[in-house]
Amino acid sequence: MDEIVTSIRTTQDRDKLVDDIAEFEKAQFVDESKRQMIYDSIDRKNLDILNSINLVDDPEILKKLREKILGLEVVIISISFEPSERTIESVASWVRDNFGPDTVVQFDIDKEIGAGAVVSYKGKYAAFTVEDRLEEYIKQNKRHIIDTIKKGQGAIGLQ
Amino acid sequence: MENFEKMLKNTGEVGYVEQVFHSIIYVSGLPSAKPREVVIFESGGMGEIFALGTKYVEVLMLSNEQIPIGSKVARTGKRFQIAINQKLLGRSIDPVEVVRINDSETDEVDVLQSPLGMNYRSNIVDQLHTGLRLVDTVLPLGKGQRELVIGPRKSGKTEFVLHTALSAVSSGLIVIYAAIGKRRDDILKIESFVDKNKIRDKVVVVRTGSSDPAGRVFLTPYTAMTIAENLRSEGKDTLVIMDDLTAHASYYREVSLLARRFPGRNSYPGDIFYVHAQLMERAGNFTLAGGKTASITCLPIAELPAGELAGYIQTNLMAMTDGHLFFNADIYNEGRRPAIDIFLSVTRVGRQTQTQLLKDANTQLTKLLVEVDGLKQFMQFGSEMTEDTKKTLKQGELVTDFFNQTIGKITPIAINLFILAAVLADFWTDVKPELAADEIDQIESLYESEGKYKERVDALLADHNSFTALIETFKSQGDQILGLDRKSSIIHNEPNGKLQ
């Protein structure tokens, strides 16, 4: 079961797997021809996972799996762009390493974030954006910036 | 929005709206949220944490905004605080609006404070002049008293409190009027009374309308009391009118039921007594630094459905106040103002503020009115009346007529006492009621306009410690004291300025 859980990277993956489990369960109680039709609607990767489960030994296993999947903690990552497959993979892996194996990523697209990301997990909130760093820099070096502008010294390097 | 982002960064916590159930919002996240803490939504709306659960935080909406599922929520780290400064005087505000008034002179004060303890309290010793003959004489109120104004709809409760507000302002008090979930029409009436009588600069109206969120309506009396407390700390006497606490209890019931709290009697939540008692306890007479005192007098209003005195909220309020003035719809329909039923009204600390003479007058007048009431019931059996009975009934009638007063007309306590002594000395027992009313009006106007007459009346009252003795003086020298000429109704002014 842990392997299945590890394969879920995002909340989209999670929701799809939960839907597929429901379809798979339904398929167990219909005749062969209809079963194949249902299997065709299930994601290939998910179907392979579900077919590998031994339903005879533990009839409750699908229920347990669904509960386990729905109990995963969500780490919300707000970014300003649509993430690529590579980004999803690396962020999901980073989240698992830092927040534990029972976590799943939810990408939240927020165009107001210029560059960087905002992370929230179990109600905790942390913004790692360039905007914040710039603001902080300006706050700390206000005097220096004004003096530099007055003297006309040109570009101000970030410290 | 900028404020929202700032709060998120300051607290390092975020919540997400999961469910919206009327004015209750279920929010996930916010792990360090505290009860009664104010939260803000990313749309700019404001809410207050009502309860903490294992999965969700229950938030009570204070704004009218529609909150979509999935919205972010930020903690503020503060309970509901209002910004108090001198600019509030003369304004008509709603509780959330006070939060938004922001300038450098502003103090932010928590509205849900605990009442001050016994060490800060002192005896109620000064009478609150309501300007109403009946109340000032028979049912006196003290500065710092909590007197429930109770009665059915349309029995003159609001007229009474507005009259008292007018009189209180003329005695130097500041009035805070909490209009709790009122109709816009009613709020306008209150405001137009304030403007018409030119007392706007001494009045703060804290108002919420019937269509405002229940959470905001719930905070209305707390906001009013907090403003009064702030003025008290500056040494100012205040009068807080809460119009009305039965509506307040209904809004709190609505919120509690929506939050799935266990309903108690009449579906009110179990803590409704605590909620109101804590509010009432914030009123009183207080000792300030330097030995000075400042009072918060509170007049909560309670509505009585169908005149039933034994209602849950009504009896709760009776138990936590220092008496109640019962307004009777029958008396109101008879045309008597104020329509207070003196037999069902109580004032627990007001009497201690009266002078010995007033206390004595109070006892005798109450005794007379009780006797007259008993006689009236007995008369229904058609029994023949003795001369004494007729006299007592006539005196009762005169006193009742005298207590009937136009709302908005403030009468000084001294002249009330002076006239009542004349009534009980049978000065008007054998004259037509119209003549009696006419002469009483003349005496009152003379007291207000003629300085010498006023001085003489005040001196006469100062010379007497007992109302019986005052009546005896009237019996022996009534014409001379009153200075009335029956035939022409012209006032005699004594040249030496001495009545006796």
XYZ file of C-alpha atoms in Angstrom:
659
model
C 0.000 0.000 0.000
C 2.918 2.358 0.780
C 4.140 1.998 -2.790
C 0.781 3.101 -4.093
C 0.747 6.090 -1.773
C 4.270 7.050 -2.830
C 3.187 7.121 -6.437
C 0.730 9.968 -5.685
C 2.463 13.294 -6.217
C -0.306 15.884 -6.377
C -3.898 16.309 -5.235
C -4.921 15.814 -8.878
C -3.221 12.377 -8.857
C -4.942 11.619 -5.556
C -8.423 12.583 -6.803
C -7.968 10.572 -9.995
C -6.841 7.486 -8.034
C -9.822 7.775 -5.658
C -12.195 7.955 -8.653
C -10.423 5.014 -10.289
C -10.712 2.913 -7.111
C -14.484 3.521 -7.168
C -14.672 2.454 -10.820
C -12.467 -0.593 -10.163
C -14.732 -1.682 -7.305
C -17.755 -1.311 -9.569
C -16.055 -3.421 -12.231
C -15.778 -6.393 -9.849
C -19.560 -6.892 -9.890
C -20.317 -6.756 -13.620
C -19.849 -9.288 -16.429
C -16.640 -9.595 -18.397
C -17.631 -7.382 -21.369
C -18.787 -4.485 -19.239
C -15.779 -4.864 -16.939
C -13.446 -4.250 -19.845
C -15.323 -1.062 -20.728
C -14.897 0.212 -17.163
C -11.207 -0.730 -17.145
C -10.748 1.316 -20.340
C -11.938 4.412 -18.490
C -9.358 3.901 -15.705
C -5.901 5.436 -15.991
C -3.487 2.764 -17.243
C -0.963 3.287 -14.443
C -3.674 3.205 -11.777
C -5.225 0.081 -13.310
C -1.887 -1.725 -13.127
C -1.577 -0.754 -9.472
C -5.104 -1.891 -8.656
C -4.775 -5.165 -10.558
C -1.707 -5.980 -8.500
C -3.759 -5.882 -5.285
C -4.934 -9.204 -3.922
C -8.611 -8.663 -3.184
C -9.215 -12.225 -2.032
C -6.935 -12.084 1.014
C -8.325 -8.779 2.249
C -11.759 -7.775 0.872
C -11.528 -4.454 2.782
C -8.242 -3.441 1.201
C -9.714 -0.987 -1.329
C -11.623 0.784 1.444
C -8.451 0.998 3.539
C -6.519 2.279 0.539
C -9.077 5.003 -0.110
C -8.985 6.087 3.547
C -5.200 6.151 3.521
C -5.118 8.240 0.341
C -7.722 10.699 1.585
C -5.844 11.044 4.870
C -2.688 12.373 3.171
C -1.670 15.833 4.375
C -1.799 18.504 1.693
C 1.097 20.882 1.186
C -0.091 23.867 -0.825
C 2.534 25.427 -3.072
C 1.483 28.724 -4.640
C 3.446 29.680 -7.723
C 2.831 32.071 -10.590
C 3.159 29.589 -13.489
C 1.730 26.242 -14.662
C 4.252 23.619 -13.461
C 5.850 21.229 -15.946
C 6.101 17.463 -15.317
C 9.698 17.951 -14.264
C 8.763 20.685 -11.799
C 5.949 18.550 -10.364
C 8.317 15.633 -9.914
C 11.052 17.633 -8.229
C 8.660 19.618 -5.985
C 6.796 16.436 -4.924
C 10.063 14.786 -4.091
C 11.253 17.843 -2.122
C 7.935 17.916 -0.220
C 8.224 14.214 0.706
C 11.787 14.692 1.873
C 10.919 17.705 4.004
C 7.350 17.090 5.209
C 7.282 13.301 5.397
C 6.009 10.446 3.167
C 2.295 10.941 3.958
C 2.045 14.234 2.112
C 0.755 15.328 -1.238
C 1.286 18.572 -3.157
C -1.430 20.945 -4.262
C -0.266 23.510 -6.792
C -2.064 26.804 -6.540
C -1.495 29.211 -9.444
C -1.353 32.818 -8.228
C -0.290 35.356 -10.849
C 0.355 37.974 -8.161
C 3.418 36.062 -6.995
C 6.153 37.495 -9.195
C 8.884 34.954 -8.629
C 9.330 32.363 -5.909
C 6.700 30.388 -4.036
C 4.381 30.489 -1.047
C 4.161 27.298 0.984
C 1.389 26.448 3.416
C 1.146 23.256 5.391
C -1.198 22.411 8.285
C -2.153 26.095 8.490
C 1.466 27.305 8.600
C 2.324 29.910 6.006
C 5.700 30.895 4.576
C 6.373 33.158 1.605
C 9.631 32.693 -0.298
C 9.187 35.313 -2.970
C 11.577 37.742 -4.583
C 9.142 40.530 -3.820
C 9.509 39.853 -0.093
C 13.263 39.743 -0.299
C 13.304 43.025 -2.215
C 11.018 44.620 0.325
C 13.234 43.425 3.131
C 16.340 44.710 1.367
C 14.767 48.131 0.796
C 13.652 48.322 4.413
C 17.129 47.518 5.703
C 19.035 49.719 3.243
C 16.677 52.640 2.839
C 19.275 55.218 3.866
C 21.968 53.724 1.645
C 19.614 53.636 -1.373
C 18.561 57.274 -0.909
C 22.174 58.388 -0.495
C 23.219 56.452 -3.577
C 20.439 57.950 -5.675
C 21.297 61.453 -4.429
C 24.961 60.993 -5.311
C 23.963 59.542 -8.720
C 26.183 56.512 -8.264
C 24.128 54.342 -10.595
C 23.103 50.752 -9.977
C 22.724 49.433 -6.436
C 23.923 45.914 -5.920
C 21.912 43.539 -3.809
C 23.782 42.583 -0.672
C -5.660 43.011 0.491
C -2.376 44.585 1.521
C -3.460 44.269 5.141
C -4.353 40.625 4.547
C -0.908 39.774 3.132
C 0.700 41.585 6.054
C -1.316 39.545 8.550
C -0.385 36.305 6.785
C 3.286 37.153 7.019
C 3.055 38.431 10.611
C 1.325 35.350 11.996
C 2.866 32.832 9.577
C -0.478 31.020 9.462
C -3.168 30.581 6.864
C -6.630 29.074 6.811
C -8.895 27.975 3.981
C -12.671 28.310 3.877
C -14.136 24.804 3.750
C -17.839 25.390 4.466
C -20.115 28.413 4.584
C -23.216 27.979 6.697
C -25.135 31.284 6.809
C -23.058 33.513 9.063
C -20.856 30.658 10.336
C -17.791 29.776 8.295
C -15.734 26.624 8.789
C -12.051 27.183 8.183
C -9.246 24.625 8.047
C -5.727 25.571 9.115
C -4.949 28.453 11.522
C -3.307 26.115 14.094
C -2.719 28.808 16.750
C -6.140 30.482 16.506
C -7.619 31.668 19.791
C -11.263 32.052 20.776
C -12.708 35.514 19.971
C -9.718 36.371 17.764
C -10.541 38.462 14.706
C -9.669 36.969 11.320
C -9.700 38.596 7.910
C -10.569 37.036 4.576
C -8.656 37.673 1.387
C -11.731 39.473 0.022
C -11.361 42.018 2.866
C -14.208 40.682 5.017
C -13.884 40.330 8.747
C -14.882 37.531 11.113
C -14.457 36.476 14.707
C -13.421 33.035 15.913
C -16.451 31.552 17.600
C -15.263 28.029 18.418
C -12.261 25.784 17.880
C -12.703 22.233 16.633
C -10.319 19.375 15.888
C -10.689 19.794 12.123
C -12.107 23.258 11.665
C -12.157 26.676 13.248
C -15.662 28.161 13.401
C -15.703 31.785 12.322
C -18.594 34.168 12.864
C -18.952 36.623 9.991
C -18.899 40.303 10.916
C -19.065 41.656 7.369
C -21.667 41.457 4.653
C -19.305 40.031 2.002
C -20.028 36.693 0.347
C -17.113 34.370 1.083
C -16.306 31.716 -1.564
C -15.135 28.209 -0.629
C -11.357 27.947 -0.780
C -10.732 31.595 0.194
C -7.687 32.239 2.305
C -8.102 33.431 5.890
C -5.517 35.222 8.039
C -5.364 35.667 11.803
C -4.886 39.143 13.228
C -3.659 38.072 16.667
C -6.151 40.460 18.268
C -9.622 40.216 19.703
C -12.331 42.575 18.401
C -11.014 46.025 19.189
C -12.480 49.409 18.491
C -10.693 52.639 17.884
C -11.781 55.206 20.448
C -11.128 58.907 20.305
C -12.951 62.199 20.857
C -14.164 62.124 17.254
C -16.701 59.457 18.205
C -18.826 61.989 20.090
C -21.708 63.128 17.945
C -21.310 60.277 15.493
C -23.562 57.451 14.459
C -21.437 54.374 13.877
C -21.643 50.630 13.478
C -19.300 48.357 15.476
C -17.155 47.347 12.504
C -16.960 50.943 11.274
C -15.307 51.950 14.572
C -12.557 49.480 13.851
C -11.885 51.206 10.551
C -11.565 54.715 11.980
C -7.849 55.044 12.080
C -5.653 57.946 13.057
C -2.781 58.746 15.380
C -5.012 59.879 18.288
C -6.784 56.555 18.371
C -6.633 54.053 21.232
C -7.544 50.508 20.331
C -9.691 48.922 23.011
C -10.898 45.346 23.359
C -14.720 45.282 23.382
C -15.031 41.993 25.259
C -13.462 43.084 28.509
C -14.174 41.694 31.941
C -16.040 43.996 34.325
C -14.019 45.893 36.920
C -13.828 44.226 40.328
C -15.281 45.265 43.683
C -12.216 47.346 44.578
C -13.127 49.846 41.892
C -16.776 50.153 42.791
C -18.455 52.657 45.053
C -21.978 53.195 46.343
C -24.538 54.779 44.100
C -25.218 58.117 45.769
C -26.326 60.569 43.077
C -29.767 60.567 41.547
C -30.049 60.424 37.768
C -32.494 63.127 36.845
C -34.794 61.701 34.182
C -36.957 64.824 34.001
C -40.050 62.659 34.433
C -42.180 63.452 37.481
C -43.273 59.862 38.080
C -39.801 58.346 37.836
C -37.917 61.061 39.709
C -40.397 61.006 42.579
C -41.675 57.454 42.964
C -39.216 55.253 41.045
C -35.919 57.138 41.257
C -32.824 56.043 39.369
C -29.260 56.488 40.555
C -26.172 57.294 38.507
C -24.558 53.897 37.957
C -27.797 51.952 38.304
C -28.831 49.257 35.828
C -32.565 49.625 35.347
C -34.407 47.377 32.947
C -37.007 49.093 30.782
C -39.515 46.384 30.010
C -42.823 46.343 28.196
C -44.696 45.206 25.091
C -44.257 46.796 21.659
C -45.624 50.315 21.265
C -45.825 51.074 24.971
C -43.496 54.085 24.971
C -40.196 52.462 26.025
C -38.095 54.190 23.376
C -39.823 57.529 24.069
C -38.930 57.097 27.731
C -35.260 56.328 27.121
C -34.944 59.189 24.648
C -36.502 61.554 27.184
C -34.074 60.263 29.815
C -31.202 60.755 27.367
C -32.258 64.356 26.831
C -32.434 64.978 30.563
C -29.128 63.158 31.162
C -27.336 65.333 28.594
C -28.743 68.464 30.234
C -27.285 67.179 33.544
C -23.841 66.784 31.941
C -23.845 63.067 31.097
C -22.761 61.590 27.790
C -25.241 59.194 26.234
C -24.323 56.104 24.241
C -27.315 54.655 22.447
C -26.919 51.067 21.234
C -29.550 50.412 18.570
C -29.338 46.613 18.291
C -30.532 45.130 14.990
C -33.095 47.918 14.552
C -35.019 48.799 11.433
C -33.568 51.695 9.467
C -36.721 53.676 10.215
C -36.266 53.292 13.973
C -32.612 54.313 13.774
C -33.594 57.427 11.832
C -36.183 58.298 14.495
C -33.548 58.064 17.229
C -31.120 60.186 15.223
C -33.727 62.792 14.367
C -34.676 63.076 18.084
C -31.015 63.649 18.918
C -30.655 66.289 16.190
C -33.983 67.986 16.917
C -33.080 68.436 20.574
C -29.560 69.605 19.705
C -27.783 67.019 21.858
C -25.829 65.419 19.007
C -22.404 66.441 20.338
C -23.066 64.598 23.613
C -24.447 61.418 22.089
C -22.854 58.440 20.322
C -25.238 56.157 18.458
C -23.882 52.634 17.916
C -26.247 51.082 15.414
C -26.772 47.837 13.575
C -29.633 47.140 11.228
C -31.871 44.102 11.104
C -30.200 42.985 7.863
C -26.658 43.186 9.239
C -24.763 39.936 9.971
C -25.810 38.418 13.297
C -22.220 38.576 14.565
C -22.061 42.314 14.052
C -25.434 42.812 15.766
C -24.180 40.698 18.673
C -21.232 43.062 19.196
C -23.348 46.261 19.258
C -23.963 46.532 23.036
C -20.359 45.537 23.788
C -19.097 48.327 21.570
C -21.416 50.836 23.270
C -20.281 49.691 26.714
C -16.614 49.918 25.694
C -17.086 53.517 24.568
C -18.768 54.265 27.923
C -15.884 52.630 29.807
C -13.393 54.739 27.924
C -15.295 57.900 28.854
C -15.524 56.672 32.440
C -11.745 56.398 32.615
C -11.677 60.102 31.660
C -13.948 60.797 34.660
C -17.141 61.346 32.683
C -20.559 60.066 33.723
C -22.330 58.186 30.954
C -25.715 56.711 30.229
C -25.809 53.585 28.061
C -29.120 52.676 26.463
C -29.394 49.174 25.005
C -32.315 48.980 22.621
C -33.052 46.092 22.989
C -31.541 43.033 24.675
C -34.330 40.620 23.700
C -33.366 41.230 20.062
C -29.716 40.802 21.070
C -30.553 37.430 22.649
C -32.398 36.380 19.472
C -29.385 37.183 17.292
C -27.124 35.274 19.668
C -29.550 32.336 19.576
C -29.437 32.392 15.764
C -25.663 32.272 15.749
C -25.490 29.551 18.399
C -27.985 27.334 16.627
C -26.151 27.756 13.335
C -22.947 26.776 15.128
C -24.780 23.620 16.281
C -24.526 24.494 19.971
C -26.828 22.569 22.197
C -30.083 24.518 22.604
C -31.468 25.172 26.071
C -34.725 26.760 27.209
C -36.602 28.404 24.307
C -33.656 27.243 22.142
C -31.374 29.893 23.657
C -27.804 28.692 24.288
C -26.807 27.792 27.828
C -24.503 30.786 28.226
C -27.105 33.462 27.447
C -27.347 34.466 31.124
C -23.563 34.827 31.300
C -23.485 36.852 28.068
C -25.963 39.427 29.384
C -24.819 39.409 33.010
C -21.230 40.088 31.977
C -22.442 43.053 29.965
C -24.586 44.420 32.808
C -21.729 44.050 35.297
C -19.690 46.534 33.283
C -22.060 49.295 34.410
C -21.995 50.843 37.877
C -20.448 53.625 39.907
C -16.673 53.459 39.920
C -13.855 54.960 41.954
C -11.057 56.361 39.835
C -7.487 57.242 40.693
C -7.480 60.252 43.009
C -10.718 59.236 44.717
C -13.019 60.669 42.058
C -16.002 58.680 40.900
C -17.517 58.182 37.469
C -20.619 56.234 36.644
C -22.001 54.163 33.812
C -25.779 54.067 34.116
C -27.355 51.392 31.989
C -30.911 51.246 30.682
C -31.340 47.938 28.855
C -34.676 47.542 27.097
C -36.546 44.239 26.960
C -39.590 43.603 24.859
C -42.463 41.619 26.316
C -44.415 39.538 23.857
C -48.124 39.860 24.795
C -47.239 41.512 28.107
C -46.012 38.204 29.550
C -43.583 39.066 32.354
C -42.337 35.530 32.910
C -40.344 35.223 29.638
C -36.910 33.595 29.831
C -34.738 36.500 28.702
C -36.957 39.008 30.508
C -36.667 37.247 33.871
C -32.924 36.758 33.318
C -32.533 40.487 32.786
C -34.666 41.262 35.825
C -32.359 39.075 37.890
C -29.212 40.893 36.779
C -30.405 44.514 36.967
C -31.135 46.837 39.880
C -34.848 46.987 39.166
C -37.180 47.425 36.239
C -39.682 49.922 34.909
C -42.676 48.052 33.575
C -44.438 49.737 30.658
C -48.068 48.778 30.301
C -49.844 48.881 26.939
C -53.242 49.491 28.623
C -51.897 52.539 30.443
C -50.355 53.701 27.164
C -53.678 53.288 25.351
C -55.399 55.321 28.096
C -53.146 58.163 26.976
C -50.979 58.310 30.100
C -47.297 59.075 29.622
C -44.964 57.569 30.653
C -47.037 54.384 30.639
C -45.211 52.936 33.657
C -47.098 50.570 35.923
C -45.772 51.623 39.315
C -47.149 48.541 41.036
C -45.107 46.211 38.845
C -41.995 48.399 38.713
C -39.026 48.158 41.042
C -36.001 50.335 41.737
C -33.474 48.756 44.056
C -30.776 51.375 44.523
C -32.498 54.541 43.330
C -34.121 55.324 46.670
C -30.778 55.564 48.451
C -29.914 58.533 46.233
C -32.971 60.542 47.334
C -32.927 63.198 50.054
C -34.819 62.471 53.268
C -37.662 64.705 52.101
C -37.898 62.945 48.743
C -37.771 59.510 50.375
C -40.580 60.557 52.690
C -42.612 61.911 49.755
C -41.920 58.715 47.815
C -43.283 56.555 50.657
C -46.430 58.656 51.092
C -47.167 58.884 47.370
C -46.701 55.152 46.858
C -48.979 54.484 49.835
C -51.601 56.834 48.398
C -51.478 55.270 44.938
C -51.752 51.740 46.372
C -54.704 52.843 48.493
C -56.415 54.502 45.521
C -55.873 51.392 43.410
C -57.467 49.259 46.112
C -60.384 51.684 46.486
C -61.014 51.703 42.732
C -61.356 47.936 42.753
C -63.688 48.131 45.763
C -65.782 50.846 44.068
C -66.758 48.384 41.371
C -69.089 46.727 43.865
C -71.099 49.985 43.904
C -70.487 50.746 47.543
C -71.220 54.235 48.826
C -68.189 56.365 49.477
C -67.405 58.348 52.625
C -66.028 61.876 52.375
C -62.562 60.599 53.288
C -62.682 58.016 50.504
C -63.791 60.652 48.017
C -60.925 62.874 49.115
C -58.377 60.075 48.789
C -59.675 59.214 45.318
C -59.504 62.838 44.249
C -55.958 63.148 45.564
C -55.023 59.959 43.691
C -56.565 61.326 40.521
C -54.655 64.589 40.877
C -51.369 62.804 41.508
C -51.953 60.508 38.518
C -52.784 63.499 36.322
C -49.691 65.277 37.550
C -47.535 62.276 36.662
C -48.970 62.332 33.141
C -46.345 64.260 31.239
C -45.445 65.248 27.707
C -42.373 63.372 26.536
C -39.539 65.808 25.922
C -40.522 68.210 28.721
C -38.019 68.022 31.570
C -39.307 69.042 35.010
C -37.027 69.768 37.964
C -37.404 67.496 41.006
C -37.925 70.424 43.420
C -41.027 71.763 41.716
C -42.477 68.238 41.511
C -42.157 67.922 45.271
C -43.565 71.397 45.839
C -46.673 70.687 43.730
C -47.211 67.211 45.157
C -47.149 68.612 48.696
C -49.843 71.088 47.636
C -51.895 68.241 46.134
C -51.744 66.216 49.356
C -52.555 69.350 51.361
C -55.887 69.333 49.457
C -55.116 72.554 47.659
C -56.831 71.301 44.503
C -59.181 68.695 45.986
C -62.301 70.851 45.629
C -61.521 72.573 42.334
C -62.205 71.509 38.792
C -59.429 69.347 37.257
C -58.939 71.867 34.415
C -58.287 74.681 36.890
C -55.929 72.475 38.880
C -53.967 71.580 35.728
C -53.866 75.231 34.713
C -52.566 76.371 38.098
C -49.962 73.611 38.207
C -48.706 74.719 34.779
C -48.482 78.300 36.061
C -46.472 77.250 39.103
C -44.069 75.272 36.910
C -43.549 78.062 34.435
C -43.066 80.525 37.257
C -40.445 78.269 38.837
C -38.583 78.102 35.557
C -38.859 81.795 34.659
C -38.874 83.706 37.973
C -35.577 83.464 39.813
C -37.028 84.769 43.084
C -39.892 82.306 43.042
C -37.452 79.468 42.418
C -35.272 80.609 45.303
C -38.265 80.698 47.621
C -39.452 77.235 46.609
C -35.961 75.788 47.046
C -35.617 77.490 50.439
C -38.973 76.114 51.578
C -37.952 72.584 50.605
C -34.574 72.983 52.270
C -36.353 73.974 55.499
C -38.275 70.692 55.625
C -36.949 67.225 56.319
C -40.314 65.542 56.394
C -42.949 65.499 53.686
C -45.701 65.375 56.342
C -44.354 68.611 57.816
C -44.273 70.160 54.341
C -47.903 69.184 53.769
C -48.807 70.700 57.148
C -47.078 73.938 56.138
C -49.116 73.958 52.930
C -52.312 73.284 54.861
C -51.719 76.253 57.106
C -50.257 78.710 54.575
C -51.060 77.143 51.191
C -52.407 80.216 49.391
C -49.563 82.329 50.629
C -46.922 79.747 49.739
C -48.208 79.048 46.256
C -48.932 82.700 45.596
C -51.992 81.968 43.458
C -55.118 84.060 43.220
C -57.951 81.640 42.605
C -60.289 84.143 40.936
C -57.840 85.630 38.537
C -55.127 82.997 38.740
C -52.564 85.764 39.063
C -49.423 84.991 40.973
C -48.592 87.034 44.054
C -44.915 87.777 44.425
C -43.885 88.405 47.974
C -41.812 91.597 48.052
C -39.567 90.390 50.878
C -38.756 87.158 49.017
C -39.905 84.963 51.924
C -42.910 82.709 51.647
C -43.564 81.926 55.266
